[in-house]
């Protein structure tokens, strides 16, 4: 028995039509948060687990000169959580491919970028929910925002921008490896060391030679450092970082985010279009 490829209808043209398609796909994925309770539970409970685990397991064994380890670690857990949150994009696209939903989208007169952009945009909401829950949990364990409200909002926004960029990587991977299980395993193998060989949970100066250099230029370290600065969680008297990436962490994070989107968004859209022709 042979299966025929879905009939592809020409895309609607125009910026307005593209934005409308993106909004529809994003809305569909947001509605899924409410209609699939297990996803919502994971989004809400996983951040709480991370904060409590690191606050109470490592909080008493690691000292931060002139400051509180719990304030030090919250920005790191934020960065780690939004990095892992990018896997929602890959897993969601892979699941839709397995169920044939992507083929249905391909048969509609829809912009090719709409499915991917709508997915990555909706996952910003996943990450925003995680950050809200983590912030409330962090306040309970002793974390405080020492800077202004505007600076704190800038810190949260920078985390979401970085997570959005990572989502495009996972979208491209999902289109090449359309299996949620493979996506989960592959992302864990990459994101886990990337978020630990950084200044997320210990100062990068505590790491040995090559790992210290890697951590200093790791974009996860930059978004963590920038968040700590925006939240006012850098203790007074802390030595100035020697690496340019940590001296200018917000700029470095934005540069990485722009580079990732510039590379992987076109690759993902091209892969999506090529798959539609197969």
Coordinates of C-alpha atoms in Angstrom, one line a residue:
X1 CA 0.0 0.0 0.0
X2 CA 1.4 3.3 -1.0
X3 CA 0.7 6.6 0.6
X4 CA 0.4 9.8 -1.4
X5 CA 2.1 13.0 -0.4
X6 CA -0.1 15.8 0.8
X7 CA -1.3 18.2 -1.8
X8 CA 0.5 21.5 -1.3
X9 CA -1.6 24.6 -1.9
X10 CA 0.3 27.8 -2.8
X11 CA 1.0 30.0 0.1
X12 CA -0.8 33.2 0.9
X13 CA 1.4 36.1 0.3
X14 CA 1.9 39.3 2.1
X15 CA 3.2 40.3 5.6
X16 CA -0.3 40.6 7.0
X17 CA -1.2 37.0 5.9
X18 CA 2.0 35.7 7.3
X19 CA 1.5 37.4 10.7
X20 CA -2.0 36.1 10.8
X21 CA -0.9 32.5 10.2
X22 CA 1.8 32.8 12.9
X23 CA -0.8 34.1 15.3
X24 CA -3.1 31.2 14.6
X25 CA -0.4 28.6 15.1
X26 CA 0.8 30.3 18.3
X27 CA -2.7 30.3 19.6
X28 CA -3.1 26.7 18.8
X29 CA 0.0 25.8 20.8
X30 CA -1.0 28.0 23.7
X31 CA -4.4 26.4 24.0
X32 CA -2.6 23.0 24.2
X33 CA -1.1 24.1 27.4
X34 CA -4.5 24.2 29.1
X35 CA -5.9 21.1 27.3
X36 CA -2.9 18.9 28.0
X37 CA -2.6 19.0 31.9
X38 CA 0.6 16.9 32.1
X39 CA 2.4 19.5 30.0
X40 CA 1.1 22.3 32.3
X41 CA 2.2 20.4 35.4
X42 CA 5.7 19.9 34.0
X43 CA 6.0 23.6 33.1
X44 CA 4.9 24.6 36.7
X45 CA 6.5 21.9 38.9
X46 CA 9.9 21.5 37.2
X47 CA 11.1 25.0 37.9
X48 CA 10.1 24.7 41.6
X49 CA 12.1 21.5 41.8
X50 CA 15.2 23.1 40.4
X51 CA 15.0 26.1 42.8
X52 CA 14.4 24.0 45.9
X53 CA 17.0 21.4 44.9
X54 CA 19.8 23.8 44.4
X55 CA 18.8 26.2 47.2
X56 CA 18.8 23.5 49.9
X57 CA 21.2 20.9 48.6
X58 CA 24.0 23.2 47.5
X59 CA 23.0 26.4 49.4
X60 CA 24.7 25.4 52.6
X61 CA 27.9 24.0 51.0
X62 CA 28.9 26.8 48.6
X63 CA 29.9 30.2 49.8
X64 CA 29.8 33.4 47.8
X65 CA 32.1 36.1 49.2
X66 CA 30.1 39.1 50.3
X67 CA 26.8 37.7 49.1
X68 CA 24.2 34.9 49.3
X69 CA 24.5 31.7 47.3
X70 CA 20.7 31.6 47.0
X71 CA 20.7 34.9 45.2
X72 CA 23.7 33.8 43.2
X73 CA 22.0 30.6 42.0
X74 CA 18.6 31.9 41.0
X75 CA 19.8 33.6 37.8
X76 CA 21.7 30.3 37.0
X77 CA 18.5 28.2 37.4
X78 CA 16.6 30.7 35.3
X79 CA 19.2 30.3 32.5
X80 CA 19.2 26.5 32.8
X81 CA 15.4 26.3 32.8
X82 CA 14.9 28.4 29.7
X83 CA 17.6 26.5 27.9
X84 CA 15.9 23.2 28.6
X85 CA 12.6 24.9 27.8
X86 CA 13.7 25.2 24.2
X87 CA 13.3 21.5 24.0
X88 CA 9.5 22.0 24.0
X89 CA 9.8 23.4 20.5
X90 CA 11.7 20.3 19.2
X91 CA 9.5 17.9 21.0
X92 CA 6.3 19.6 19.9
X93 CA 7.3 19.7 16.3
X94 CA 8.4 16.1 16.3
X95 CA 5.1 15.1 17.9
X96 CA 3.1 17.0 15.3
X97 CA 5.2 15.3 12.6
X98 CA 4.5 11.8 14.0
X99 CA 0.8 12.5 14.2
X100 CA 0.6 13.9 10.7
X101 CA -0.4 17.4 11.8
X102 CA 2.5 18.9 10.0
X103 CA 1.4 17.3 6.8
X104 CA -2.0 18.9 7.3
X105 CA -0.4 22.3 7.8
X106 CA 1.6 21.7 4.6
X107 CA -1.6 21.2 2.6
X108 CA -3.0 24.6 3.7
X109 CA -2.3 27.9 1.9
X110 CA -0.1 28.9 4.8
X111 CA 3.2 30.6 4.9
X112 CA 6.0 28.1 5.4
X113 CA 7.5 30.1 8.2
X114 CA 4.2 30.3 10.1
X115 CA 4.3 26.8 11.6
X116 CA 7.8 27.3 12.9
X117 CA 7.5 30.9 14.0
X118 CA 4.2 30.2 15.7
X119 CA 5.7 27.3 17.5
X120 CA 8.8 29.2 18.7
X121 CA 6.7 32.2 19.7
X122 CA 4.2 30.2 21.7
X123 CA 7.1 28.5 23.6
X124 CA 8.1 31.9 24.9
X125 CA 4.9 31.7 27.0
X126 CA 6.1 28.3 28.3
X127 CA 9.3 29.9 29.4
X128 CA 7.5 33.0 30.8
X129 CA 5.3 30.8 33.0
X130 CA 8.4 28.9 34.2
X131 CA 10.2 32.2 35.1
X132 CA 7.1 33.5 37.0
X133 CA 6.9 30.3 39.1
X134 CA 10.7 30.2 39.7
X135 CA 10.7 33.8 40.7
X136 CA 7.9 33.2 43.3
X137 CA 9.7 30.1 44.6
X138 CA 13.0 32.1 44.7
X139 CA 11.4 34.8 46.8
X140 CA 10.4 32.1 49.3
X141 CA 13.9 30.7 49.6
X142 CA 15.5 34.1 50.1
X143 CA 16.1 35.5 46.6
X144 CA 15.6 39.2 46.2
X145 CA 15.7 41.7 43.3
X146 CA 18.1 44.4 44.4
X147 CA 17.9 46.5 41.3
X148 CA 15.0 48.5 39.9
X149 CA 11.8 47.0 38.4
X150 CA 12.8 48.1 34.9
X151 CA 16.2 46.4 35.3
X152 CA 14.5 43.3 36.5
X153 CA 12.2 43.3 33.5
X154 CA 15.2 43.7 31.2
X155 CA 16.7 40.6 32.9
X156 CA 13.6 38.5 32.3
X157 CA 13.3 39.8 28.7
X158 CA 16.9 38.9 28.0
X159 CA 16.3 35.4 29.3
X160 CA 13.2 35.0 27.0
X161 CA 15.1 36.3 24.0
X162 CA 17.9 33.8 24.6
X163 CA 15.4 31.0 25.0
X164 CA 13.6 32.0 21.8
X165 CA 16.9 31.8 19.9
X166 CA 17.6 28.3 21.2
X167 CA 14.1 27.3 20.1
X168 CA 15.1 27.8 16.5
X169 CA 17.9 25.3 16.9
X170 CA 15.5 22.7 18.3
X171 CA 13.0 23.4 15.5
X172 CA 15.7 22.6 12.9
X173 CA 16.8 19.5 14.8
X174 CA 13.2 18.3 15.1
X175 CA 12.7 18.6 11.3
X176 CA 15.7 16.3 10.8
X177 CA 15.1 13.9 13.6
X178 CA 11.3 13.7 13.9
X179 CA 11.1 11.7 17.1
X180 CA 10.2 13.2 20.5
X181 CA 12.4 10.6 22.3
X182 CA 15.4 11.3 20.2
X183 CA 14.9 15.1 20.6
X184 CA 14.7 14.7 24.4
X185 CA 17.8 12.6 24.6
X186 CA 19.9 14.7 22.2
X187 CA 18.9 18.0 23.8
X188 CA 19.8 16.6 27.3
X189 CA 23.2 15.5 26.1
X190 CA 24.0 19.0 24.7
X191 CA 22.2 21.4 27.1
X192 CA 23.1 19.6 30.3
X193 CA 26.9 20.1 30.0
X194 CA 26.4 23.5 28.4
X195 CA 24.5 24.8 31.4
X196 CA 26.8 23.2 34.0
X197 CA 30.2 24.2 32.4
X198 CA 29.2 27.8 33.1
X199 CA 28.8 30.3 35.9
X200 CA 25.3 29.1 36.6
X201 CA 25.9 27.3 39.9
X202 CA 29.5 28.1 40.8
X203 CA 31.7 31.0 39.9
X204 CA 33.6 30.4 36.7
X205 CA 36.8 31.3 38.5
X206 CA 36.5 28.0 40.5
X207 CA 36.7 25.9 37.3
X208 CA 40.1 24.5 36.1
X209 CA 41.9 26.1 33.1
X210 CA 40.2 25.0 29.9
X211 CA 36.8 24.7 31.5
X212 CA 37.2 28.2 32.9
X213 CA 37.9 29.6 29.5
X214 CA 35.0 27.7 28.0
X215 CA 32.7 28.9 30.8
X216 CA 33.7 32.5 30.3
X217 CA 32.7 32.5 26.6
X218 CA 29.8 30.2 27.0
X219 CA 26.6 32.2 26.1
X220 CA 24.8 30.5 29.0
X221 CA 27.3 32.2 31.3
X222 CA 26.7 35.6 29.7
X223 CA 22.9 35.4 30.0
X224 CA 23.4 34.3 33.7
X225 CA 25.8 37.1 34.4
X226 CA 23.6 39.7 32.7
X227 CA 20.6 38.5 34.7
X228 CA 22.5 38.8 38.0
X229 CA 23.5 42.3 37.1
X230 CA 19.9 43.3 36.2
X231 CA 18.6 41.7 39.4
X232 CA 21.3 43.4 41.5
X233 CA 22.6 40.0 42.7
X234 CA 26.3 40.8 42.2
X235 CA 27.8 41.3 45.7
X236 CA 29.7 44.6 46.3
X237 CA 33.4 44.1 45.9
X238 CA 33.1 41.3 43.4
X239 CA 36.1 41.4 41.1
X240 CA 35.5 42.6 37.5
X241 CA 35.4 39.6 35.1
X242 CA 38.5 39.4 32.8
X243 CA 36.7 38.1 29.7
X244 CA 34.9 40.6 27.4
X245 CA 31.9 38.3 27.2
X246 CA 31.3 38.7 31.0
X247 CA 32.2 42.3 31.1
X248 CA 29.5 43.0 28.5
X249 CA 27.1 40.0 29.1
X250 CA 23.9 41.6 27.8
X251 CA 25.5 42.6 24.5
X252 CA 27.2 39.2 24.1
X253 CA 23.9 37.4 24.8
X254 CA 22.1 39.5 22.2
X255 CA 24.8 38.9 19.7
X256 CA 24.6 35.1 20.2
X257 CA 20.8 35.2 20.0
X258 CA 20.8 37.2 16.8
X259 CA 23.4 34.9 15.3
X260 CA 21.5 31.7 16.2
X261 CA 18.2 33.0 14.7
X262 CA 20.0 34.3 11.6
X263 CA 21.5 30.8 11.0
X264 CA 18.9 28.4 12.2
X265 CA 15.6 30.2 11.2
X266 CA 16.4 30.1 7.5
X267 CA 17.8 26.5 7.8
X268 CA 14.6 25.4 9.6
X269 CA 12.3 27.1 7.1
X270 CA 14.3 25.6 4.2
X271 CA 14.2 22.2 5.7
X272 CA 10.4 22.5 6.3
X273 CA 9.9 23.5 2.6
X274 CA 12.1 20.6 1.4
X275 CA 10.3 18.1 3.4
X276 CA 7.0 19.4 2.0
X277 CA 8.2 18.5 -1.5
X278 CA 9.2 14.9 -0.5

